[in-house]
Every structure is written in C-alpha cells, then in structure tokens.
Amino acid sequence: MIKLVLDSSADLTEMEGIPFSFAPLKIVTQEEQFIDDADLDVKAMAEHLYNYRGRSTTSCPNPEDWLAAFGDGEEILCITITSGISGTYNSARIAKQQYEEAFPHRKVELVDSLSAGPEIALMAEKAREWILEGRTLKQIAADLKSYRTELLFALESLQNFANNGRVSKLAAKTAGVLGIRAVGRASDHGTLELLEKVRGESRTLSALIKLLEEKGYRGGKARITHCGNPSAAEQLAMLIKERFAGAAVTVADCRGLCAYYAERGGMLLGFEA
Ligand code: X90
C-alpha cells in the first residue's frame, strides 16, 4: 500500500489503516531544543516559550530526517508545509532524489501544500481515502491538485513570525497590540496574507465566518486547530455548524511547530472550498 509521509506542521501523529510517518521540525531556544515528534509535550513547550525572553527559532527537517520517515516505503506520497516560508519542501526534494537513486524501483511523489496545519490535515485525510480506494500514486498526486481547500488564521501575536523574518515587522506590530487579532489566509503562493485587524473574540469569530463564506465554503469538511484556546475553537465550530448545513467540523490542538508560530490564543481554520 502507498505510504503517506507528512511533516509535523500537519499536527497529525497517526493515520488509521495506512502506512504513515512524519518528519518533525524543531523549535530551538538558547536553553532548549524541542523536537516536534509524537513525544513532544506541547503544553510544556508553550509554557516554556511564554516565559522565555531570549531568541528562538525553528528549523526544518533535514534530508536524513525525511529518509528516516520514508523508511522502506515502496511508493510514497509526501505532503509538506508550504515552500513559501519553510525550507522543508526543498529538503524533502533532496531526500526524494537520494531515495530514488539508492532504490531505483521506489518512487516518491512530493506535494507542496502551500499551506500549514489543518489544511494539510484535510489534504492528508483525502489522500488516505484515495490510498484505501486503491488509486495510483500518480493519480493521487494529480487529484490533490484539484482538491480545493483553504486556510484562514486568527493570531493574537505575530512576534515569532517577525523575529524569524517570515512576516514584516510592521505587520507584526499591528497584531501585537493587546486584544487585536491578525486575521488572514494562506496566499496562493503559500505565504501569509493579512486581511483584517479585528478587536475582540466575537468580532474575530464573525470575521472568520464571513471569510469562510467568501472563500467558497459551502458546508463540507472544516478543521480547526488552536494553541491553548479551546473555548474560542469550540465556539467557532458551533457557529460554523449553525451557519452551514452539513458542515463536518473537527477541533484539535496545535502541535509544536504550529503552536510556536500561532502563539497563545492562535487559531487556524482549514476547510473545503
Ligand atoms: O523552520 C521552518 O522551516 C518553519 C518555518 C515557518 C513555518 C510556519 C508555520 C505556520 C504555522 C501559523 C499560521 C498560518 C500560516 C499560513 C501559512 C501560509 C501556522
């Protein structure tokens, strides 16, 4: 059976019924290094970061990490975090080359999600269905390109993005003001696109519902992930179900990488468009 391989930005540590693995990214402070694997205590990491005043950064999996995740898969579908703000995809490309050179009868199909978190999880769930259905590797990679999904986010702070040069300092400033959330989406190039600054939780939720509609959500699958904000996430899930008939909404915690960038209170919303 085709093996599905992701990186830890998808917030998935297991997938039922198919061969599965993921390559962890790392979150690094001057005091500690957190490997975003299934053993990471995300709450403890978030606590450490919240009280930490020094420099911190992240790093993508290196090709060896990817090779370890590929394992001995004969046919591998590998979906990565956006190449627009991470070296993860490029590193997977190098690993694919090495893997296919070392094992000429094996094949890796790489897909750049141009997104992160719950949008990747939706793509992964769809790929899992198709793997179980018996579609070919090539077919699945092609079909994923026409599977329409989107990612919205509402973040209370863009500090870690700005500190790591992944959004402008100016954008980060406006979102850093207490009570203001930066609401935006993953752009078509896989970068952060800021759409609105919103004050307060209920306005944030309304803004997300309005954007969902604008971006073509019609009550399919939606997945919310959050960093330490279960009440807002559950409320958003409820509003979506009230507003859109047939909505299938799941809520989950961010794992390490997404928790680092989404920061405390942050919410991500992936959905079928
Ligand atoms: O070190 C690395 O290679 C990782 C670099 C950046 C990863 C960004 C993670 C994003 C987490 C935050 C909000 C939504 C972002 C939209 C993506 C285009 C989620």
PDB file of C-alpha atoms in Angstrom, residues 47-252:
ATOM      1  CA  GLU A  47       4.712  27.320  28.856  1.00  0.00           C
ATOM      2  CA  HIS A  48       8.496  27.500  28.448  1.00  0.00           C
ATOM      3  CA  LEU A  49       8.182  29.821  25.439  1.00  0.00           C
ATOM      4  CA  TYR A  50       5.631  32.058  27.133  1.00  0.00           C
ATOM      5  CA  ASN A  51       8.023  32.779  29.986  1.00  0.00           C
ATOM      6  CA  TYR A  52      11.122  32.891  27.820  1.00  0.00           C
ATOM      7  CA  ARG A  53      12.587  36.253  26.776  1.00  0.00           C
ATOM      8  CA  GLY A  54      15.574  35.210  24.658  1.00  0.00           C
ATOM      9  CA  ARG A  55      15.909  34.350  21.000  1.00  0.00           C
ATOM     10  CA  SER A  56      14.147  31.390  19.493  1.00  0.00           C
ATOM     11  CA  THR A  57      13.805  29.882  16.060  1.00  0.00           C
ATOM     12  CA  THR A  58      12.657  26.821  14.154  1.00  0.00           C
ATOM     13  CA  SER A  59      14.361  24.507  11.718  1.00  0.00           C
ATOM     14  CA  CYS A  60      13.026  22.249   9.035  1.00  0.00           C
ATOM     15  CA  PRO A  61      13.681  18.506   8.823  1.00  0.00           C
ATOM     16  CA  ASN A  62      16.984  17.728   7.112  1.00  0.00           C
ATOM     17  CA  PRO A  63      17.129  15.137   4.304  1.00  0.00           C
ATOM     18  CA  GLU A  64      18.186  12.438   6.805  1.00  0.00           C
ATOM     19  CA  ASP A  65      15.007  13.103   8.829  1.00  0.00           C
ATOM     20  CA  TRP A  66      12.990  12.679   5.654  1.00  0.00           C
ATOM     21  CA  LEU A  67      14.816   9.459   4.734  1.00  0.00           C
ATOM     22  CA  ALA A  68      14.011   8.106   8.192  1.00  0.00           C
ATOM     23  CA  ALA A  69      10.333   8.953   7.648  1.00  0.00           C
ATOM     24  CA  PHE A  70      10.351   7.346   4.175  1.00  0.00           C
ATOM     25  CA  GLY A  71      11.643   4.179   5.889  1.00  0.00           C
ATOM     26  CA  ASP A  72      11.316   1.321   3.410  1.00  0.00           C
ATOM     27  CA  GLY A  73       8.200   2.538   1.601  1.00  0.00           C
ATOM     28  CA  GLU A  74       7.969   1.333  -1.996  1.00  0.00           C
ATOM     29  CA  GLU A  75       5.572   4.083  -3.049  1.00  0.00           C
ATOM     30  CA  ILE A  76       5.446   7.271  -1.004  1.00  0.00           C
ATOM     31  CA  LEU A  77       3.143  10.261  -1.106  1.00  0.00           C
ATOM     32  CA  CYS A  78       4.843  13.107   0.736  1.00  0.00           C
ATOM     33  CA  ILE A  79       2.938  16.312   1.548  1.00  0.00           C
ATOM     34  CA  THR A  80       4.926  19.179   3.078  1.00  0.00           C
ATOM     35  CA  ILE A  81       4.342  22.559   4.687  1.00  0.00           C
ATOM     36  CA  THR A  82       4.414  25.493   2.244  1.00  0.00           C
ATOM     37  CA  SER A  83       7.697  26.122   0.437  1.00  0.00           C
ATOM     38  CA  GLY A  84       6.750  29.823   0.650  1.00  0.00           C
ATOM     39  CA  ILE A  85       8.006  30.177   4.234  1.00  0.00           C
ATOM     40  CA  SER A  86       9.945  26.987   5.004  1.00  0.00           C
ATOM     41  CA  GLY A  87      12.886  25.012   3.652  1.00  0.00           C
ATOM     42  CA  THR A  88      11.019  21.789   4.453  1.00  0.00           C
ATOM     43  CA  TYR A  89       9.877  21.112   0.880  1.00  0.00           C
ATOM     44  CA  ASN A  90      13.348  21.693  -0.518  1.00  0.00           C
ATOM     45  CA  SER A  91      14.841  19.319   1.997  1.00  0.00           C
ATOM     46  CA  ALA A  92      12.243  16.687   1.047  1.00  0.00           C
ATOM     47  CA  ARG A  93      13.198  17.183  -2.608  1.00  0.00           C
ATOM     48  CA  ILE A  94      16.810  16.344  -1.820  1.00  0.00           C
ATOM     49  CA  ALA A  95      15.735  13.313   0.199  1.00  0.00           C
ATOM     50  CA  LYS A  96      13.499  12.118  -2.665  1.00  0.00           C
ATOM     51  CA  GLN A  97      16.439  12.314  -5.093  1.00  0.00           C
ATOM     52  CA  GLN A  98      18.711  10.343  -2.758  1.00  0.00           C
ATOM     53  CA  TYR A  99      16.000   7.795  -2.019  1.00  0.00           C
ATOM     54  CA  GLU A 100      15.122   7.150  -5.654  1.00  0.00           C
ATOM     55  CA  GLU A 101      18.812   6.940  -6.569  1.00  0.00           C
ATOM     56  CA  ALA A 102      19.529   4.439  -3.800  1.00  0.00           C
ATOM     57  CA  PHE A 103      16.396   2.382  -4.581  1.00  0.00           C
ATOM     58  CA  PRO A 104      15.631   2.705  -8.313  1.00  0.00           C
ATOM     59  CA  HIS A 105      12.373   0.743  -8.057  1.00  0.00           C
ATOM     60  CA  ARG A 106      10.937   3.019  -5.349  1.00  0.00           C
ATOM     61  CA  LYS A 107       9.024   6.229  -6.002  1.00  0.00           C
ATOM     62  CA  VAL A 108       8.286   9.398  -4.012  1.00  0.00           C
ATOM     63  CA  GLU A 109       5.622  11.892  -5.131  1.00  0.00           C
ATOM     64  CA  LEU A 110       6.119  15.263  -3.459  1.00  0.00           C
ATOM     65  CA  VAL A 111       3.281  17.707  -2.908  1.00  0.00           C
ATOM     66  CA  ASP A 112       3.879  21.279  -1.722  1.00  0.00           C
ATOM     67  CA  SER A 113       0.738  22.098   0.289  1.00  0.00           C
ATOM     68  CA  LEU A 114       1.404  25.871   0.043  1.00  0.00           C
ATOM     69  CA  SER A 115      -0.182  25.868   3.488  1.00  0.00           C
ATOM     70  CA  ALA A 116       0.167  24.580   7.037  1.00  0.00           C
ATOM     71  CA  GLY A 117      -1.720  22.900   9.859  1.00  0.00           C
ATOM     72  CA  PRO A 118      -5.357  21.941   9.325  1.00  0.00           C
ATOM     73  CA  GLU A 119      -5.344  22.494   5.549  1.00  0.00           C
ATOM     74  CA  ILE A 120      -2.570  19.903   5.222  1.00  0.00           C
ATOM     75  CA  ALA A 121      -4.528  17.600   7.537  1.00  0.00           C
ATOM     76  CA  LEU A 122      -7.539  17.821   5.199  1.00  0.00           C
ATOM     77  CA  MET A 123      -5.338  17.009   2.200  1.00  0.00           C
ATOM     78  CA  ALA A 124      -3.861  14.084   4.137  1.00  0.00           C
ATOM     79  CA  GLU A 125      -7.294  12.725   5.056  1.00  0.00           C
ATOM     80  CA  LYS A 126      -8.397  12.939   1.431  1.00  0.00           C
ATOM     81  CA  ALA A 127      -5.192  11.229   0.287  1.00  0.00           C
ATOM     82  CA  ARG A 128      -5.820   8.488   2.864  1.00  0.00           C
ATOM     83  CA  GLU A 129      -9.287   7.844   1.381  1.00  0.00           C
ATOM     84  CA  TRP A 130      -7.806   7.576  -2.090  1.00  0.00           C
ATOM     85  CA  ILE A 131      -4.993   5.298  -0.934  1.00  0.00           C
ATOM     86  CA  LEU A 132      -7.554   2.973   0.660  1.00  0.00           C
ATOM     87  CA  GLU A 133      -9.605   3.126  -2.554  1.00  0.00           C
ATOM     88  CA  GLY A 134      -6.557   1.862  -4.462  1.00  0.00           C
ATOM     89  CA  ARG A 135      -5.854   4.872  -6.674  1.00  0.00           C
ATOM     90  CA  THR A 136      -2.313   5.010  -8.087  1.00  0.00           C
ATOM     91  CA  LEU A 137       0.390   7.262  -6.635  1.00  0.00           C
ATOM     92  CA  LYS A 138       0.479   9.452  -9.745  1.00  0.00           C
ATOM     93  CA  GLN A 139      -3.293   9.735  -9.778  1.00  0.00           C
ATOM     94  CA  ILE A 140      -3.462  10.799  -6.132  1.00  0.00           C
ATOM     95  CA  ALA A 141      -0.769  13.442  -6.565  1.00  0.00           C
ATOM     96  CA  ALA A 142      -2.665  14.814  -9.574  1.00  0.00           C
ATOM     97  CA  ASP A 143      -6.072  14.638  -7.879  1.00  0.00           C
ATOM     98  CA  LEU A 144      -4.784  16.504  -4.828  1.00  0.00           C
ATOM     99  CA  LYS A 145      -4.044  19.456  -7.103  1.00  0.00           C
ATOM    100  CA  SER A 146      -7.748  19.806  -7.867  1.00  0.00           C
ATOM    101  CA  TYR A 147      -8.903  19.182  -4.287  1.00  0.00           C
ATOM    102  CA  ARG A 148      -9.904  22.737  -3.305  1.00  0.00           C
ATOM    103  CA  THR A 149      -9.050  23.719   0.241  1.00  0.00           C
ATOM    104  CA  GLU A 150      -8.168  26.961   2.022  1.00  0.00           C
ATOM    105  CA  LEU A 151      -6.580  28.092   5.263  1.00  0.00           C
ATOM    106  CA  LEU A 152      -7.651  31.024   7.438  1.00  0.00           C
ATOM    107  CA  PHE A 153      -5.983  32.106  10.657  1.00  0.00           C
ATOM    108  CA  ALA A 154      -6.617  34.466  13.575  1.00  0.00           C
ATOM    109  CA  LEU A 155      -3.487  35.219  15.583  1.00  0.00           C
ATOM    110  CA  GLU A 156      -3.036  37.349  18.689  1.00  0.00           C
ATOM    111  CA  SER A 157       0.651  37.833  18.031  1.00  0.00           C
ATOM    112  CA  LEU A 158       2.922  37.644  15.003  1.00  0.00           C
ATOM    113  CA  GLN A 159       6.051  38.064  17.123  1.00  0.00           C
ATOM    114  CA  ASN A 160       7.619  34.723  16.280  1.00  0.00           C
ATOM    115  CA  PHE A 161       6.889  35.165  12.582  1.00  0.00           C
ATOM    116  CA  ALA A 162       8.516  38.608  12.613  1.00  0.00           C
ATOM    117  CA  ASN A 163      11.520  37.521  14.694  1.00  0.00           C
ATOM    118  CA  ASN A 164      12.223  34.799  12.172  1.00  0.00           C
ATOM    119  CA  GLY A 165      11.825  37.092   9.166  1.00  0.00           C
ATOM    120  CA  ARG A 166       8.672  35.361   7.903  1.00  0.00           C
ATOM    121  CA  VAL A 167       6.425  38.458   8.006  1.00  0.00           C
ATOM    122  CA  SER A 168       7.345  42.153   8.119  1.00  0.00           C
ATOM    123  CA  LYS A 169       8.000  43.863  11.460  1.00  0.00           C
ATOM    124  CA  LEU A 170       5.288  46.367  10.575  1.00  0.00           C
ATOM    125  CA  ALA A 171       2.643  43.671  10.130  1.00  0.00           C
ATOM    126  CA  ALA A 172       3.711  42.167  13.438  1.00  0.00           C
ATOM    127  CA  LYS A 173       3.366  45.467  15.261  1.00  0.00           C
ATOM    128  CA  THR A 174      -0.302  45.944  14.496  1.00  0.00           C
ATOM    129  CA  ALA A 175      -1.110  42.417  15.617  1.00  0.00           C
ATOM    130  CA  GLY A 176       0.948  42.806  18.777  1.00  0.00           C
ATOM    131  CA  VAL A 177      -1.452  45.302  20.320  1.00  0.00           C
ATOM    132  CA  LEU A 178      -3.430  43.772  23.157  1.00  0.00           C
ATOM    133  CA  GLY A 179      -6.821  42.457  22.033  1.00  0.00           C
ATOM    134  CA  ILE A 180      -6.136  42.878  18.310  1.00  0.00           C
ATOM    135  CA  ARG A 181      -6.081  39.741  16.173  1.00  0.00           C
ATOM    136  CA  ALA A 182      -4.466  39.440  12.795  1.00  0.00           C
ATOM    137  CA  VAL A 183      -6.920  37.629  10.559  1.00  0.00           C
ATOM    138  CA  GLY A 184      -5.627  36.305   7.288  1.00  0.00           C
ATOM    139  CA  ARG A 185      -5.171  33.421   4.917  1.00  0.00           C
ATOM    140  CA  ALA A 186      -2.538  31.300   3.255  1.00  0.00           C
ATOM    141  CA  SER A 187      -1.982  33.090  -0.067  1.00  0.00           C
ATOM    142  CA  ASP A 188      -1.885  31.291  -3.406  1.00  0.00           C
ATOM    143  CA  HIS A 189       1.919  31.432  -3.122  1.00  0.00           C
ATOM    144  CA  GLY A 190       1.899  29.838   0.309  1.00  0.00           C
ATOM    145  CA  THR A 191       2.751  32.943   2.288  1.00  0.00           C
ATOM    146  CA  LEU A 192       0.876  34.835   4.992  1.00  0.00           C
ATOM    147  CA  GLU A 193      -1.704  37.230   3.599  1.00  0.00           C
ATOM    148  CA  LEU A 194      -3.099  39.559   6.248  1.00  0.00           C
ATOM    149  CA  LEU A 195      -6.712  40.512   5.545  1.00  0.00           C
ATOM    150  CA  GLU A 196      -8.075  42.265   8.616  1.00  0.00           C
ATOM    151  CA  LYS A 197      -7.229  43.510  12.071  1.00  0.00           C
ATOM    152  CA  VAL A 198     -10.045  42.698  14.435  1.00  0.00           C
ATOM    153  CA  ARG A 199     -10.636  43.669  18.050  1.00  0.00           C
ATOM    154  CA  GLY A 200     -12.066  41.099  20.449  1.00  0.00           C
ATOM    155  CA  GLU A 201     -13.114  37.493  20.234  1.00  0.00           C
ATOM    156  CA  SER A 202     -16.680  37.768  18.961  1.00  0.00           C
ATOM    157  CA  ARG A 203     -15.639  40.079  16.116  1.00  0.00           C
ATOM    158  CA  THR A 204     -12.844  37.659  15.274  1.00  0.00           C
ATOM    159  CA  LEU A 205     -15.296  34.783  15.049  1.00  0.00           C
ATOM    160  CA  SER A 206     -17.692  36.807  12.847  1.00  0.00           C
ATOM    161  CA  ALA A 207     -14.808  37.822  10.583  1.00  0.00           C
ATOM    162  CA  LEU A 208     -13.815  34.159  10.158  1.00  0.00           C
ATOM    163  CA  ILE A 209     -17.401  33.115   9.355  1.00  0.00           C
ATOM    164  CA  LYS A 210     -17.711  35.884   6.764  1.00  0.00           C
ATOM    165  CA  LEU A 211     -14.390  34.913   5.156  1.00  0.00           C
ATOM    166  CA  LEU A 212     -15.373  31.236   5.113  1.00  0.00           C
ATOM    167  CA  GLU A 213     -18.392  32.140   3.034  1.00  0.00           C
ATOM    168  CA  GLU A 214     -16.422  34.483   0.748  1.00  0.00           C
ATOM    169  CA  LYS A 215     -13.770  31.856   0.132  1.00  0.00           C
ATOM    170  CA  GLY A 216     -16.316  29.330  -1.022  1.00  0.00           C
ATOM    171  CA  TYR A 217     -17.086  27.169   1.978  1.00  0.00           C
ATOM    172  CA  ARG A 218     -20.468  25.501   1.493  1.00  0.00           C
ATOM    173  CA  GLY A 219     -20.674  23.150   4.447  1.00  0.00           C
ATOM    174  CA  GLY A 220     -18.065  20.483   3.675  1.00  0.00           C
ATOM    175  CA  LYS A 221     -15.205  19.428   5.906  1.00  0.00           C
ATOM    176  CA  ALA A 222     -13.567  22.005   8.150  1.00  0.00           C
ATOM    177  CA  ARG A 223     -10.817  21.563  10.721  1.00  0.00           C
ATOM    178  CA  ILE A 224      -9.912  23.995  13.467  1.00  0.00           C
ATOM    179  CA  THR A 225      -6.649  23.849  15.384  1.00  0.00           C
ATOM    180  CA  HIS A 226      -5.731  26.175  18.214  1.00  0.00           C
ATOM    181  CA  CYS A 227      -2.950  26.981  20.617  1.00  0.00           C
ATOM    182  CA  GLY A 228      -4.360  26.945  24.146  1.00  0.00           C
ATOM    183  CA  ASN A 229      -7.719  28.391  23.108  1.00  0.00           C
ATOM    184  CA  PRO A 230     -10.277  25.552  23.281  1.00  0.00           C
ATOM    185  CA  SER A 231     -13.231  27.812  24.128  1.00  0.00           C
ATOM    186  CA  ALA A 232     -12.855  30.017  21.036  1.00  0.00           C
ATOM    187  CA  ALA A 233     -12.208  26.958  18.870  1.00  0.00           C
ATOM    188  CA  GLU A 234     -15.350  25.182  20.139  1.00  0.00           C
ATOM    189  CA  GLN A 235     -17.382  28.327  19.693  1.00  0.00           C
ATOM    190  CA  LEU A 236     -16.162  28.723  16.142  1.00  0.00           C
ATOM    191  CA  ALA A 237     -17.040  25.075  15.453  1.00  0.00           C
ATOM    192  CA  MET A 238     -20.560  25.697  16.783  1.00  0.00           C
ATOM    193  CA  LEU A 239     -21.041  28.838  14.693  1.00  0.00           C
ATOM    194  CA  ILE A 240     -19.921  27.010  11.561  1.00  0.00           C
ATOM    195  CA  LYS A 241     -22.372  24.161  12.187  1.00  0.00           C
ATOM    196  CA  GLU A 242     -25.207  26.641  12.824  1.00  0.00           C
ATOM    197  CA  ARG A 243     -24.468  28.667   9.721  1.00  0.00           C
ATOM    198  CA  PHE A 244     -23.656  25.927   7.176  1.00  0.00           C
ATOM    199  CA  ALA A 245     -25.892  22.885   6.799  1.00  0.00           C
ATOM    200  CA  GLY A 246     -23.962  19.632   6.574  1.00  0.00           C
ATOM    201  CA  ALA A 247     -20.743  21.095   7.976  1.00  0.00           C
ATOM    202  CA  ALA A 248     -18.355  18.435   9.304  1.00  0.00           C
ATOM    203  CA  VAL A 249     -16.087  20.234  11.755  1.00  0.00           C
ATOM    204  CA  THR A 250     -13.262  18.825  13.870  1.00  0.00           C
ATOM    205  CA  VAL A 251     -11.234  20.624  16.548  1.00  0.00           C
ATOM    206  CA  ALA A 252      -7.690  19.728  17.585  1.00  0.00           C
TER     207      ALA A 252
END
